[in-house]
Amino acid sequence: MDRLIAAKVFVDVAYTRSFTNTAERLEMSRPMVTRYIEAMEDWLQTRLLHRTTRKISLTTTGEVCLKQVEIWLEQAEGLSTLARPSDELSGSIRLAVSMSFGFSQLMPAVHEFMQRHPKVSIDIDLQDSVTDLVEQRIDLAIRIASAPDPSLIGKPIAVCESVLVASPDYLAGKPAVRVPSDLVGHDCLGYKNFGRHVWHLSKKERFESVDIECRLTANEATALLHAALCGAGISLQPTYLVNGYIKAGQLAALLPDWKPNDMKVYALYSSRKHLLPTVRALIDFLEDYFRRNAW
């Protein structure tokens, strides 16, 4: 059996803890996954996994072998890259990104990258929560934050600005919003992952923090965007998501002289030491793409 495929199967099972999940992810039958694991154990002359009817776990030897097999797979990928022309990338990338940034900004960028590199495949996992990149087998995560997770390596690839918006229907007949304190008493839409609902605004050297009451909250920016479009209230939204609606007159920007805090768009990965050339190329491409295509 192909030892390279067997190694990939072993690594995947080590993280999924499931032959069935690995079979689905790698698009092979469950018996085939079992045969590859048995082949790995025969080649290494040791048991790598504890198997019971309820769970699968690594043996002590399996934990040691896992690290070495991962390094071997990365080296194999590096060797195959050296054998190809320097400008020809190939392989697969598993990428995690929030739903709002994924559909509004990342998809056009990924499409252009894949047109340039037709031998590259990309699997996108839409998720708004922070995930364990190693456990989930994520090669690259695109995250928007004021500071990245210190356990990860982060490269800023763009700036995320925000704006307060509401629909003309909502604003009709409502008290005018001329200063930040006017937000109190309005129907505000909250992003519940931030916990306490406080909007921080600045105007030159002045700073104000406004505690807002939110009857409607959600854990995903796109849902709050559509709530604002429906006239449900005022929402703090990233400009990458709402600039088109503002230009079309479907949303109005509020307090234009007051600026919400900027955040950065980071490309995050778990290890610089073994970063694959295809992943590194995608990071560099995204930084250039967002510089060329301002939202």
CSV table of C-alpha atoms in Angstrom, one decimal:
chain,number,residue,atom,x,y,z
A,1,MET,CA,0.0,0.0,0.0
A,2,ASP,CA,1.1,3.6,-0.6
A,3,ARG,CA,2.9,4.6,2.6
A,4,LEU,CA,2.4,8.3,2.0
A,5,ILE,CA,-1.4,7.8,1.9
A,6,ALA,CA,-1.2,5.5,4.9
A,7,ALA,CA,0.6,8.2,6.8
A,8,LYS,CA,-2.0,10.8,5.9
A,9,VAL,CA,-4.7,8.5,7.1
A,10,PHE,CA,-3.0,7.8,10.4
A,11,VAL,CA,-2.5,11.6,11.1
A,12,ASP,CA,-6.2,12.3,10.2
A,13,VAL,CA,-7.4,9.5,12.5
A,14,ALA,CA,-5.2,10.7,15.3
A,15,TYR,CA,-7.0,14.0,15.3
A,16,THR,CA,-10.5,13.0,14.4
A,17,ARG,CA,-10.5,10.0,16.8
A,18,SER,CA,-12.8,8.3,14.3
A,19,PHE,CA,-12.3,5.9,11.4
A,20,THR,CA,-15.7,6.9,10.1
A,21,ASN,CA,-15.0,10.7,10.1
A,22,THR,CA,-11.6,10.1,8.5
A,23,ALA,CA,-13.2,8.0,5.8
A,24,GLU,CA,-15.7,10.8,5.0
A,25,ARG,CA,-13.0,13.5,5.1
A,26,LEU,CA,-10.6,11.6,2.8
A,27,GLU,CA,-13.4,10.1,0.6
A,28,MET,CA,-12.5,6.5,1.1
A,29,SER,CA,-14.3,3.6,2.7
A,30,ARG,CA,-14.1,2.8,6.4
A,31,PRO,CA,-12.5,-0.7,5.7
A,32,MET,CA,-9.9,1.1,3.6
A,33,VAL,CA,-9.0,3.4,6.5
A,34,THR,CA,-8.7,0.3,8.7
A,35,ARG,CA,-6.3,-1.3,6.2
A,36,TYR,CA,-4.1,1.8,5.9
A,37,ILE,CA,-3.8,1.9,9.7
A,38,GLU,CA,-3.0,-1.7,9.9
A,39,ALA,CA,-0.4,-1.2,7.2
A,40,MET,CA,1.2,1.6,9.2
A,41,GLU,CA,1.4,-0.5,12.3
A,42,ASP,CA,2.9,-3.4,10.3
A,43,TRP,CA,5.5,-1.1,8.7
A,44,LEU,CA,6.4,0.4,12.1
A,45,GLN,CA,6.1,-2.9,14.0
A,46,THR,CA,4.1,-1.2,16.8
A,47,ARG,CA,0.5,-0.5,17.8
A,48,LEU,CA,-0.3,3.1,17.1
A,49,LEU,CA,-4.0,3.3,18.3
A,50,HIS,CA,-6.1,1.9,21.1
A,51,ARG,CA,-9.4,0.7,19.6
A,52,THR,CA,-12.6,0.1,21.5
A,53,THR,CA,-16.2,0.1,20.5
A,54,ARG,CA,-16.6,3.6,22.0
A,55,LYS,CA,-13.5,5.5,21.2
A,56,ILE,CA,-10.1,5.5,19.5
A,57,SER,CA,-7.0,7.0,21.2
A,58,LEU,CA,-3.3,7.1,20.5
A,59,THR,CA,-0.9,4.7,22.3
A,60,THR,CA,2.1,6.2,23.9
A,61,THR,CA,4.2,5.1,20.9
A,62,GLY,CA,1.5,6.5,18.6
A,63,GLU,CA,1.8,9.9,20.2
A,64,VAL,CA,5.6,9.9,19.5
A,65,CYS,CA,5.1,8.6,16.0
A,66,LEU,CA,2.5,11.2,15.2
A,67,LYS,CA,4.9,14.1,15.5
A,68,GLN,CA,7.5,12.3,13.4
A,69,VAL,CA,5.0,11.3,10.7
A,70,GLU,CA,3.7,14.9,10.5
A,71,ILE,CA,7.2,16.1,10.0
A,72,TRP,CA,7.8,13.4,7.4
A,73,LEU,CA,4.6,14.4,5.5
A,74,GLU,CA,5.7,18.0,5.5
A,75,GLN,CA,9.1,17.1,4.2
A,76,ALA,CA,7.5,14.9,1.5
A,77,GLU,CA,5.4,17.9,0.4
A,78,GLY,CA,8.5,20.1,0.3
A,79,LEU,CA,10.4,17.6,-1.8
A,80,SER,CA,7.5,17.3,-4.3
A,81,THR,CA,7.5,21.1,-4.5
A,82,LEU,CA,11.2,21.2,-5.3
A,83,ALA,CA,10.6,18.7,-8.2
A,84,ARG,CA,8.1,21.1,-9.8
A,85,PRO,CA,8.8,24.3,-11.6
A,86,SER,CA,9.3,27.1,-9.0
A,87,ASP,CA,6.1,28.9,-10.1
A,88,GLU,CA,3.9,25.9,-10.1
A,89,LEU,CA,2.0,25.3,-6.9
A,90,SER,CA,-0.1,22.3,-6.1
A,91,GLY,CA,-1.7,20.6,-3.1
A,92,SER,CA,-4.7,21.3,-0.9
A,93,ILE,CA,-5.3,24.0,1.8
A,94,ARG,CA,-7.9,23.8,4.5
A,95,LEU,CA,-8.9,27.4,5.4
A,96,ALA,CA,-11.1,28.7,8.2
A,97,VAL,CA,-12.9,32.1,7.9
A,98,SER,CA,-16.0,33.8,9.3
A,99,MET,CA,-19.1,33.6,7.2
A,100,SER,CA,-19.4,37.4,6.6
A,101,PHE,CA,-15.8,37.8,5.5
A,102,GLY,CA,-15.8,34.6,3.6
A,103,PHE,CA,-18.7,35.2,1.3
A,104,SER,CA,-18.2,39.0,0.9
A,105,GLN,CA,-14.5,39.3,0.4
A,106,LEU,CA,-12.6,36.0,0.5
A,107,MET,CA,-14.4,34.1,-2.3
A,108,PRO,CA,-13.4,36.5,-5.1
A,109,ALA,CA,-9.8,36.4,-3.8
A,110,VAL,CA,-9.6,32.6,-3.6
A,111,HIS,CA,-11.1,32.3,-7.1
A,112,GLU,CA,-8.3,34.5,-8.5
A,113,PHE,CA,-5.7,32.6,-6.6
A,114,MET,CA,-7.0,29.2,-7.9
A,115,GLN,CA,-7.1,30.6,-11.5
A,116,ARG,CA,-3.4,31.4,-11.2
A,117,HIS,CA,-2.6,28.0,-9.7
A,118,PRO,CA,-4.9,25.4,-11.2
A,119,LYS,CA,-3.3,22.5,-9.3
A,120,VAL,CA,-4.2,24.0,-5.9
A,121,SER,CA,-7.5,22.9,-4.2
A,122,ILE,CA,-8.9,24.8,-1.2
A,123,ASP,CA,-11.4,23.6,1.4
A,124,ILE,CA,-13.1,26.5,3.2
A,125,ASP,CA,-14.6,26.0,6.7
A,126,LEU,CA,-17.0,28.8,7.6
A,127,GLN,CA,-16.9,29.4,11.3
A,128,ASP,CA,-17.0,32.5,13.5
A,129,SER,CA,-15.6,30.9,16.7
A,130,VAL,CA,-11.9,30.6,17.4
A,131,THR,CA,-10.9,27.0,16.8
A,132,ASP,CA,-7.9,24.8,17.5
A,133,LEU,CA,-6.1,24.9,14.2
A,134,VAL,CA,-4.0,21.8,14.9
A,135,GLU,CA,-7.0,19.7,16.2
A,136,GLN,CA,-9.2,20.7,13.3
A,137,ARG,CA,-6.5,20.2,10.7
A,138,ILE,CA,-6.7,23.9,9.6
A,139,ASP,CA,-3.8,25.1,7.5
A,140,LEU,CA,-4.8,28.8,7.6
A,141,ALA,CA,-7.4,30.8,9.5
A,142,ILE,CA,-8.5,34.3,8.5
A,143,ARG,CA,-9.6,36.2,11.6
A,144,ILE,CA,-10.5,39.8,12.5
A,145,ALA,CA,-9.3,40.9,15.9
A,146,SER,CA,-7.5,43.7,17.8
A,147,ALA,CA,-4.8,41.2,18.7
A,148,PRO,CA,-4.3,37.6,17.5
A,149,ASP,CA,-4.2,34.5,19.6
A,150,PRO,CA,-0.7,34.5,21.1
A,151,SER,CA,-0.4,30.8,20.6
A,152,LEU,CA,-0.6,31.3,16.8
A,153,ILE,CA,1.5,33.1,14.3
A,154,GLY,CA,-0.4,36.0,12.8
A,155,LYS,CA,0.3,38.2,9.8
A,156,PRO,CA,-1.9,41.3,9.3
A,157,ILE,CA,-3.2,41.3,5.7
A,158,ALA,CA,-5.8,44.1,5.8
A,159,VAL,CA,-7.5,46.6,8.1
A,160,CYS,CA,-11.1,46.2,9.1
A,161,GLU,CA,-13.0,49.4,9.7
A,162,SER,CA,-16.5,49.6,11.1
A,163,VAL,CA,-19.5,51.9,10.8
A,164,LEU,CA,-22.8,52.4,12.5
A,165,VAL,CA,-25.7,51.8,10.1
A,166,ALA,CA,-29.5,51.7,10.0
A,167,SER,CA,-32.1,51.5,7.3
A,168,PRO,CA,-34.0,54.6,6.2
A,169,ASP,CA,-37.3,52.9,7.3
A,170,TYR,CA,-35.9,52.5,10.9
A,171,LEU,CA,-34.7,56.1,11.0
A,172,ALA,CA,-38.0,57.6,9.8
A,173,GLY,CA,-39.8,59.0,12.8
A,174,LYS,CA,-37.0,58.1,15.2
A,175,PRO,CA,-35.0,60.6,17.3
A,176,ALA,CA,-32.0,61.9,15.4
A,177,VAL,CA,-28.6,60.5,16.2
A,178,ARG,CA,-26.2,63.4,16.4
A,179,VAL,CA,-23.9,62.5,19.2
A,180,PRO,CA,-22.9,59.0,20.7
A,181,SER,CA,-25.2,59.5,23.7
A,182,ASP,CA,-28.2,59.7,21.4
A,183,LEU,CA,-27.8,55.9,20.7
A,184,VAL,CA,-29.2,55.2,24.2
A,185,GLY,CA,-32.9,54.5,23.8
A,186,HIS,CA,-32.6,53.3,20.2
A,187,ASP,CA,-33.1,49.7,19.1
A,188,CYS,CA,-29.5,48.5,18.8
A,189,LEU,CA,-28.4,45.1,17.4
A,190,GLY,CA,-25.7,43.3,19.4
A,191,TYR,CA,-23.0,40.9,18.5
A,192,LYS,CA,-23.3,38.5,21.5
A,193,ASN,CA,-19.8,37.0,21.2
A,194,PHE,CA,-18.5,40.3,22.6
A,195,GLY,CA,-20.4,39.8,25.9
A,196,ARG,CA,-21.2,43.2,27.3
A,197,HIS,CA,-22.6,45.6,24.7
A,198,VAL,CA,-20.4,48.7,24.6
A,199,TRP,CA,-19.6,50.6,21.4
A,200,HIS,CA,-16.3,52.5,21.6
A,201,LEU,CA,-16.2,55.6,19.4
A,202,SER,CA,-13.6,58.3,18.8
A,203,LYS,CA,-13.5,61.7,17.2
A,204,LYS,CA,-10.0,63.1,16.8
A,205,GLU,CA,-8.8,63.3,20.5
A,206,ARG,CA,-12.2,62.6,22.0
A,207,PHE,CA,-13.3,59.1,23.0
A,208,GLU,CA,-16.7,57.9,24.2
A,209,SER,CA,-18.0,54.5,25.2
A,210,VAL,CA,-21.7,53.9,25.0
A,211,ASP,CA,-23.5,51.1,26.8
A,212,ILE,CA,-26.3,50.0,24.6
A,213,GLU,CA,-29.4,47.8,25.2
A,214,CYS,CA,-29.9,45.1,22.7
A,215,ARG,CA,-33.2,43.2,22.5
A,216,LEU,CA,-31.9,41.4,19.3
A,217,THR,CA,-28.5,39.8,19.4
A,218,ALA,CA,-26.7,37.3,17.2
A,219,ASN,CA,-23.3,35.6,17.0
A,220,GLU,CA,-22.8,36.3,13.3
A,221,ALA,CA,-22.4,39.7,11.5
A,222,THR,CA,-24.4,38.7,8.4
A,223,ALA,CA,-27.5,38.0,10.4
A,224,LEU,CA,-27.2,41.4,12.1
A,225,LEU,CA,-26.7,43.1,8.7
A,226,HIS,CA,-30.0,41.6,7.4
A,227,ALA,CA,-31.8,42.6,10.6
A,228,ALA,CA,-30.6,46.2,10.0
A,229,LEU,CA,-31.8,46.0,6.4
A,230,CYS,CA,-35.2,44.8,7.7
A,231,GLY,CA,-35.5,48.0,9.9
A,232,ALA,CA,-34.8,46.2,13.2
A,233,GLY,CA,-32.4,48.8,14.5
A,234,ILE,CA,-28.9,50.2,14.5
A,235,SER,CA,-26.0,47.9,13.9
A,236,LEU,CA,-22.2,48.2,14.2
A,237,GLN,CA,-20.9,46.6,11.0
A,238,PRO,CA,-17.6,46.1,9.2
A,239,THR,CA,-17.3,48.3,6.1
A,240,TYR,CA,-16.4,45.3,4.0
A,241,LEU,CA,-19.9,44.1,4.5
A,242,VAL,CA,-22.0,47.2,4.3
A,243,ASN,CA,-20.3,49.7,2.0
A,244,GLY,CA,-22.3,48.4,-1.0
A,245,TYR,CA,-25.6,48.8,0.8
A,246,ILE,CA,-24.7,52.4,1.9
A,247,LYS,CA,-23.9,53.3,-1.7
A,248,ALA,CA,-27.2,51.8,-2.8
A,249,GLY,CA,-29.1,53.8,-0.2
A,250,GLN,CA,-30.4,50.7,1.6
A,251,LEU,CA,-28.5,51.6,4.7
A,252,ALA,CA,-27.5,55.0,6.1
A,253,ALA,CA,-24.2,55.6,8.0
A,254,LEU,CA,-24.7,57.2,11.4
A,255,LEU,CA,-22.3,59.5,13.3
A,256,PRO,CA,-19.9,59.9,10.4
A,257,ASP,CA,-17.5,62.0,12.5
A,258,TRP,CA,-17.3,59.3,15.1
A,259,LYS,CA,-15.1,56.3,14.3
A,260,PRO,CA,-15.4,52.9,15.8
A,261,ASN,CA,-12.2,51.1,16.7
A,262,ASP,CA,-10.3,49.6,13.8
A,263,MET,CA,-9.3,46.0,13.9
A,264,LYS,CA,-6.9,44.0,11.7
A,265,VAL,CA,-7.5,41.1,9.4
A,266,TYR,CA,-5.0,38.4,10.3
A,267,ALA,CA,-3.8,35.3,8.5
A,268,LEU,CA,-3.2,32.8,11.3
A,269,TYR,CA,-1.3,29.6,11.3
A,270,SER,CA,0.2,27.3,13.9
A,271,SER,CA,3.8,26.9,12.9
A,272,ARG,CA,6.3,28.9,10.8
A,273,LYS,CA,8.8,26.1,10.8
A,274,HIS,CA,6.8,23.8,8.6
A,275,LEU,CA,4.6,26.3,6.7
A,276,LEU,CA,3.9,24.7,3.3
A,277,PRO,CA,4.9,26.8,0.2
A,278,THR,CA,1.3,26.8,-1.1
A,279,VAL,CA,0.0,28.2,2.2
A,280,ARG,CA,2.8,30.9,2.3
A,281,ALA,CA,1.9,31.8,-1.3
A,282,LEU,CA,-1.8,32.2,-0.4
A,283,ILE,CA,-1.0,34.5,2.5
A,284,ASP,CA,1.2,36.7,0.3
A,285,PHE,CA,-1.4,36.7,-2.4
A,286,LEU,CA,-4.3,37.7,0.0
A,287,GLU,CA,-2.2,40.6,1.4
A,288,ASP,CA,-1.6,41.9,-2.1
A,289,TYR,CA,-5.2,41.2,-3.3
A,290,PHE,CA,-6.8,43.2,-0.4
A,291,ARG,CA,-4.3,46.0,-1.1
A,292,ARG,CA,-5.5,46.1,-4.7
A,293,ASN,CA,-9.2,45.6,-4.0
A,294,ALA,CA,-10.2,48.0,-1.2
A,295,TRP,CA,-13.7,47.5,0.0
